[in-house]
Amino acid sequence: MGNGLGMDTGQRIVTQTPLTELWDSSGPVNAVRIEPIGNAEIVRLLRDGSTIVVADVGLPLRWLAADDRFAFWKDEVKHRLAKPNVDRLHLSEYPADYCYAASKWSCTSRGPVIVLEKHH
């Protein structure tokens, strides 16, 4: 997807959710969204070594380091996880009025990836 501008994809920001593609510091990542997921599936994927990617509009994608995944899940996401396929998000139901919608993506180079789209 060369646009000829030589944009540094590492600095590319999220402009909207739901995401239609993933990228990292080296450029687009060959990945496709599989399905929305909930608590049990995230825990299973984490145990299997899946990576977490956080998407927050206005910021670059954040790929969590392997060592940070469980703490981030436990401290930040677990009590702010929206149910899969929920019709409407009521931010007031979550601590600090924000939540995450989780989806599983299949990534050619990394295997399954957990994408957390932040809503606030």
mmCIF file with all atom_site columns, C-alpha atoms in Angstrom:
data_model
loop_
_atom_site.group_PDB
_atom_site.id
_atom_site.type_symbol
_atom_site.label_atom_id
_atom_site.label_alt_id
_atom_site.label_comp_id
_atom_site.label_asym_id
_atom_site.label_entity_id
_atom_site.label_seq_id
_atom_site.pdbx_PDB_ins_code
_atom_site.Cartn_x
_atom_site.Cartn_y
_atom_site.Cartn_z
_atom_site.occupancy
_atom_site.B_iso_or_equiv
_atom_site.pdbx_formal_charge
_atom_site.auth_seq_id
_atom_site.auth_comp_id
_atom_site.auth_asym_id
_atom_site.auth_atom_id
_atom_site.pdbx_PDB_model_num
ATOM 1   C CA . MET A 1 1   ? 0.000   0.000   0.000  1.00 0.00 ? 1   MET A CA 1
ATOM 2   C CA . GLY A 1 2   ? 2.676   2.523   -0.945 1.00 0.00 ? 2   GLY A CA 1
ATOM 3   C CA . ASN A 1 3   ? 1.282   6.008   -1.077 1.00 0.00 ? 3   ASN A CA 1
ATOM 4   C CA . GLY A 1 4   ? 4.558   7.491   -2.263 1.00 0.00 ? 4   GLY A CA 1
ATOM 5   C CA . LEU A 1 5   ? 4.746   9.761   0.770  1.00 0.00 ? 5   LEU A CA 1
ATOM 6   C CA . GLY A 1 6   ? 7.283   7.591   2.580  1.00 0.00 ? 6   GLY A CA 1
ATOM 7   C CA . MET A 1 7   ? 5.178   7.802   5.717  1.00 0.00 ? 7   MET A CA 1
ATOM 8   C CA . ASP A 1 8   ? 6.695   6.204   8.773  1.00 0.00 ? 8   ASP A CA 1
ATOM 9   C CA . THR A 1 9   ? 4.132   3.476   9.439  1.00 0.00 ? 9   THR A CA 1
ATOM 10  C CA . GLY A 1 10  ? 5.435   3.132   12.994 1.00 0.00 ? 10  GLY A CA 1
ATOM 11  C CA . GLN A 1 11  ? 3.913   6.537   13.637 1.00 0.00 ? 11  GLN A CA 1
ATOM 12  C CA . ARG A 1 12  ? 0.704   5.753   11.774 1.00 0.00 ? 12  ARG A CA 1
ATOM 13  C CA . ILE A 1 13  ? -2.260  6.437   14.016 1.00 0.00 ? 13  ILE A CA 1
ATOM 14  C CA . VAL A 1 14  ? -5.609  4.715   14.429 1.00 0.00 ? 14  VAL A CA 1
ATOM 15  C CA . THR A 1 15  ? -8.241  6.863   12.723 1.00 0.00 ? 15  THR A CA 1
ATOM 16  C CA . GLN A 1 16  ? -11.324 4.746   13.406 1.00 0.00 ? 16  GLN A CA 1
ATOM 17  C CA . THR A 1 17  ? -12.585 1.519   14.895 1.00 0.00 ? 17  THR A CA 1
ATOM 18  C CA . PRO A 1 18  ? -13.409 -1.176  14.116 1.00 0.00 ? 18  PRO A CA 1
ATOM 19  C CA . LEU A 1 19  ? -9.999  -1.641  12.535 1.00 0.00 ? 19  LEU A CA 1
ATOM 20  C CA . THR A 1 20  ? -9.818  -2.996  9.018  1.00 0.00 ? 20  THR A CA 1
ATOM 21  C CA . GLU A 1 21  ? -6.094  -3.807  9.153  1.00 0.00 ? 21  GLU A CA 1
ATOM 22  C CA . LEU A 1 22  ? -3.123  -4.085  11.496 1.00 0.00 ? 22  LEU A CA 1
ATOM 23  C CA . TRP A 1 23  ? 0.340   -2.583  11.160 1.00 0.00 ? 23  TRP A CA 1
ATOM 24  C CA . ASP A 1 24  ? 3.525   -2.310  13.182 1.00 0.00 ? 24  ASP A CA 1
ATOM 25  C CA . SER A 1 25  ? 6.723   -0.304  12.978 1.00 0.00 ? 25  SER A CA 1
ATOM 26  C CA . SER A 1 26  ? 7.769   -2.096  9.793  1.00 0.00 ? 26  SER A CA 1
ATOM 27  C CA . GLY A 1 27  ? 4.485   -1.571  7.961  1.00 0.00 ? 27  GLY A CA 1
ATOM 28  C CA . PRO A 1 28  ? 1.219   -3.407  7.286  1.00 0.00 ? 28  PRO A CA 1
ATOM 29  C CA . VAL A 1 29  ? 0.809   -6.796  8.962  1.00 0.00 ? 29  VAL A CA 1
ATOM 30  C CA . ASN A 1 30  ? -0.825  -9.656  7.062  1.00 0.00 ? 30  ASN A CA 1
ATOM 31  C CA . ALA A 1 31  ? -3.756  -10.219 9.428  1.00 0.00 ? 31  ALA A CA 1
ATOM 32  C CA . VAL A 1 32  ? -7.525  -10.646 9.223  1.00 0.00 ? 32  VAL A CA 1
ATOM 33  C CA . ARG A 1 33  ? -10.245 -10.193 11.821 1.00 0.00 ? 33  ARG A CA 1
ATOM 34  C CA . ILE A 1 34  ? -11.807 -13.550 12.737 1.00 0.00 ? 34  ILE A CA 1
ATOM 35  C CA . GLU A 1 35  ? -14.434 -12.879 15.405 1.00 0.00 ? 35  GLU A CA 1
ATOM 36  C CA . PRO A 1 36  ? -15.342 -10.867 18.501 1.00 0.00 ? 36  PRO A CA 1
ATOM 37  C CA . ILE A 1 37  ? -14.146 -12.592 21.682 1.00 0.00 ? 37  ILE A CA 1
ATOM 38  C CA . GLY A 1 38  ? -14.835 -12.450 25.414 1.00 0.00 ? 38  GLY A CA 1
ATOM 39  C CA . ASN A 1 39  ? -13.145 -13.188 28.690 1.00 0.00 ? 39  ASN A CA 1
ATOM 40  C CA . ALA A 1 40  ? -12.606 -16.951 28.474 1.00 0.00 ? 40  ALA A CA 1
ATOM 41  C CA . GLU A 1 41  ? -11.249 -16.844 24.927 1.00 0.00 ? 41  GLU A CA 1
ATOM 42  C CA . ILE A 1 42  ? -8.807  -14.028 25.779 1.00 0.00 ? 42  ILE A CA 1
ATOM 43  C CA . VAL A 1 43  ? -7.435  -15.972 28.742 1.00 0.00 ? 43  VAL A CA 1
ATOM 44  C CA . ARG A 1 44  ? -7.031  -19.074 26.556 1.00 0.00 ? 44  ARG A CA 1
ATOM 45  C CA . LEU A 1 45  ? -5.262  -17.083 23.827 1.00 0.00 ? 45  LEU A CA 1
ATOM 46  C CA . LEU A 1 46  ? -2.951  -15.425 26.359 1.00 0.00 ? 46  LEU A CA 1
ATOM 47  C CA . ARG A 1 47  ? -2.030  -18.819 27.792 1.00 0.00 ? 47  ARG A CA 1
ATOM 48  C CA . ASP A 1 48  ? -1.220  -19.956 24.264 1.00 0.00 ? 48  ASP A CA 1
ATOM 49  C CA . GLY A 1 49  ? 1.132   -17.001 23.812 1.00 0.00 ? 49  GLY A CA 1
ATOM 50  C CA . SER A 1 50  ? -1.018  -14.624 21.765 1.00 0.00 ? 50  SER A CA 1
ATOM 51  C CA . THR A 1 51  ? 0.016   -11.005 21.440 1.00 0.00 ? 51  THR A CA 1
ATOM 52  C CA . ILE A 1 52  ? -2.223  -8.118  22.558 1.00 0.00 ? 52  ILE A CA 1
ATOM 53  C CA . VAL A 1 53  ? -2.622  -5.075  20.314 1.00 0.00 ? 53  VAL A CA 1
ATOM 54  C CA . VAL A 1 54  ? -4.372  -1.975  21.672 1.00 0.00 ? 54  VAL A CA 1
ATOM 55  C CA . ALA A 1 55  ? -6.164  0.317   19.219 1.00 0.00 ? 55  ALA A CA 1
ATOM 56  C CA . ASP A 1 56  ? -7.075  3.783   20.499 1.00 0.00 ? 56  ASP A CA 1
ATOM 57  C CA . VAL A 1 57  ? -8.267  6.401   17.998 1.00 0.00 ? 57  VAL A CA 1
ATOM 58  C CA . GLY A 1 58  ? -5.693  9.175   17.643 1.00 0.00 ? 58  GLY A CA 1
ATOM 59  C CA . LEU A 1 59  ? -2.775  7.026   18.799 1.00 0.00 ? 59  LEU A CA 1
ATOM 60  C CA . PRO A 1 60  ? -0.490  4.500   17.076 1.00 0.00 ? 60  PRO A CA 1
ATOM 61  C CA . LEU A 1 61  ? -1.323  0.807   17.504 1.00 0.00 ? 61  LEU A CA 1
ATOM 62  C CA . ARG A 1 62  ? 0.293   -0.481  20.688 1.00 0.00 ? 62  ARG A CA 1
ATOM 63  C CA . TRP A 1 63  ? 1.770   -3.991  20.505 1.00 0.00 ? 63  TRP A CA 1
ATOM 64  C CA . LEU A 1 64  ? 2.295   -5.170  24.087 1.00 0.00 ? 64  LEU A CA 1
ATOM 65  C CA . ALA A 1 65  ? 5.544   -6.840  25.054 1.00 0.00 ? 65  ALA A CA 1
ATOM 66  C CA . ALA A 1 66  ? 5.128   -10.492 26.052 1.00 0.00 ? 66  ALA A CA 1
ATOM 67  C CA . ASP A 1 67  ? 6.068   -9.699  29.666 1.00 0.00 ? 67  ASP A CA 1
ATOM 68  C CA . ASP A 1 68  ? 3.320   -7.059  29.968 1.00 0.00 ? 68  ASP A CA 1
ATOM 69  C CA . ARG A 1 69  ? 0.380   -8.983  28.553 1.00 0.00 ? 69  ARG A CA 1
ATOM 70  C CA . PHE A 1 70  ? -0.986  -10.670 31.683 1.00 0.00 ? 70  PHE A CA 1
ATOM 71  C CA . ALA A 1 71  ? -0.611  -7.625  33.924 1.00 0.00 ? 71  ALA A CA 1
ATOM 72  C CA . PHE A 1 72  ? -2.291  -5.414  31.317 1.00 0.00 ? 72  PHE A CA 1
ATOM 73  C CA . TRP A 1 73  ? -5.144  -7.906  30.957 1.00 0.00 ? 73  TRP A CA 1
ATOM 74  C CA . LYS A 1 74  ? -5.622  -8.246  34.712 1.00 0.00 ? 74  LYS A CA 1
ATOM 75  C CA . ASP A 1 75  ? -5.151  -4.610  35.763 1.00 0.00 ? 75  ASP A CA 1
ATOM 76  C CA . GLU A 1 76  ? -6.522  -2.685  32.797 1.00 0.00 ? 76  GLU A CA 1
ATOM 77  C CA . VAL A 1 77  ? -8.801  -4.745  30.588 1.00 0.00 ? 77  VAL A CA 1
ATOM 78  C CA . LYS A 1 78  ? -10.545 -7.509  32.525 1.00 0.00 ? 78  LYS A CA 1
ATOM 79  C CA . HIS A 1 79  ? -13.071 -5.270  34.312 1.00 0.00 ? 79  HIS A CA 1
ATOM 80  C CA . ARG A 1 80  ? -13.522 -3.067  31.231 1.00 0.00 ? 80  ARG A CA 1
ATOM 81  C CA . LEU A 1 81  ? -14.209 -5.738  28.627 1.00 0.00 ? 81  LEU A CA 1
ATOM 82  C CA . ALA A 1 82  ? -17.370 -5.247  26.575 1.00 0.00 ? 82  ALA A CA 1
ATOM 83  C CA . LYS A 1 83  ? -19.369 -8.376  25.829 1.00 0.00 ? 83  LYS A CA 1
ATOM 84  C CA . PRO A 1 84  ? -18.846 -9.667  22.265 1.00 0.00 ? 84  PRO A CA 1
ATOM 85  C CA . ASN A 1 85  ? -21.501 -8.561  19.765 1.00 0.00 ? 85  ASN A CA 1
ATOM 86  C CA . VAL A 1 86  ? -23.190 -6.164  22.207 1.00 0.00 ? 86  VAL A CA 1
ATOM 87  C CA . ASP A 1 87  ? -25.543 -3.756  20.424 1.00 0.00 ? 87  ASP A CA 1
ATOM 88  C CA . ARG A 1 88  ? -24.615 -0.636  22.362 1.00 0.00 ? 88  ARG A CA 1
ATOM 89  C CA . LEU A 1 89  ? -21.762 0.246   24.678 1.00 0.00 ? 89  LEU A CA 1
ATOM 90  C CA . HIS A 1 90  ? -22.737 2.115   27.833 1.00 0.00 ? 90  HIS A CA 1
ATOM 91  C CA . LEU A 1 91  ? -19.438 3.648   28.922 1.00 0.00 ? 91  LEU A CA 1
ATOM 92  C CA . SER A 1 92  ? -20.861 4.668   32.296 1.00 0.00 ? 92  SER A CA 1
ATOM 93  C CA . GLU A 1 93  ? -21.016 0.963   33.218 1.00 0.00 ? 93  GLU A CA 1
ATOM 94  C CA . TYR A 1 94  ? -17.208 0.719   33.180 1.00 0.00 ? 94  TYR A CA 1
ATOM 95  C CA . PRO A 1 95  ? -14.545 2.140   35.518 1.00 0.00 ? 95  PRO A CA 1
ATOM 96  C CA . ALA A 1 96  ? -13.418 5.620   34.362 1.00 0.00 ? 96  ALA A CA 1
ATOM 97  C CA . ASP A 1 97  ? -16.076 5.527   31.587 1.00 0.00 ? 97  ASP A CA 1
ATOM 98  C CA . TYR A 1 98  ? -14.130 3.571   28.992 1.00 0.00 ? 98  TYR A CA 1
ATOM 99  C CA . CYS A 1 99  ? -14.043 -0.027  27.814 1.00 0.00 ? 99  CYS A CA 1
ATOM 100 C CA . TYR A 1 100 ? -12.460 -2.379  25.318 1.00 0.00 ? 100 TYR A CA 1
ATOM 101 C CA . ALA A 1 101 ? -14.041 -4.445  22.560 1.00 0.00 ? 101 ALA A CA 1
ATOM 102 C CA . ALA A 1 102 ? -11.917 -7.521  21.879 1.00 0.00 ? 102 ALA A CA 1
ATOM 103 C CA . SER A 1 103 ? -11.521 -9.448  18.661 1.00 0.00 ? 103 SER A CA 1
ATOM 104 C CA . LYS A 1 104 ? -9.361  -12.332 17.546 1.00 0.00 ? 104 LYS A CA 1
ATOM 105 C CA . TRP A 1 105 ? -7.288  -11.813 14.411 1.00 0.00 ? 105 TRP A CA 1
ATOM 106 C CA . SER A 1 106 ? -5.345  -14.397 12.459 1.00 0.00 ? 106 SER A CA 1
ATOM 107 C CA . CYS A 1 107 ? -1.871  -13.128 11.666 1.00 0.00 ? 107 CYS A CA 1
ATOM 108 C CA . THR A 1 108 ? 0.407   -14.884 9.191  1.00 0.00 ? 108 THR A CA 1
ATOM 109 C CA . SER A 1 109 ? 3.646   -14.069 11.001 1.00 0.00 ? 109 SER A CA 1
ATOM 110 C CA . ARG A 1 110 ? 2.466   -14.161 14.631 1.00 0.00 ? 110 ARG A CA 1
ATOM 111 C CA . GLY A 1 111 ? -0.446  -16.598 14.853 1.00 0.00 ? 111 GLY A CA 1
ATOM 112 C CA . PRO A 1 112 ? -3.608  -15.485 16.682 1.00 0.00 ? 112 PRO A CA 1
ATOM 113 C CA . VAL A 1 113 ? -3.576  -11.865 17.898 1.00 0.00 ? 113 VAL A CA 1
ATOM 114 C CA . ILE A 1 114 ? -5.933  -10.263 20.443 1.00 0.00 ? 114 ILE A CA 1
ATOM 115 C CA . VAL A 1 115 ? -6.975  -6.799  19.286 1.00 0.00 ? 115 VAL A CA 1
ATOM 116 C CA . LEU A 1 116 ? -8.468  -4.516  21.947 1.00 0.00 ? 116 LEU A CA 1
ATOM 117 C CA . GLU A 1 117 ? -10.313 -1.505  20.549 1.00 0.00 ? 117 GLU A CA 1
ATOM 118 C CA . LYS A 1 118 ? -10.668 1.173   23.206 1.00 0.00 ? 118 LYS A CA 1
ATOM 119 C CA . HIS A 1 119 ? -13.963 3.060   23.454 1.00 0.00 ? 119 HIS A CA 1
ATOM 120 C CA . HIS A 1 120 ? -14.172 6.279   25.469 1.00 0.00 ? 120 HIS A CA 1
#
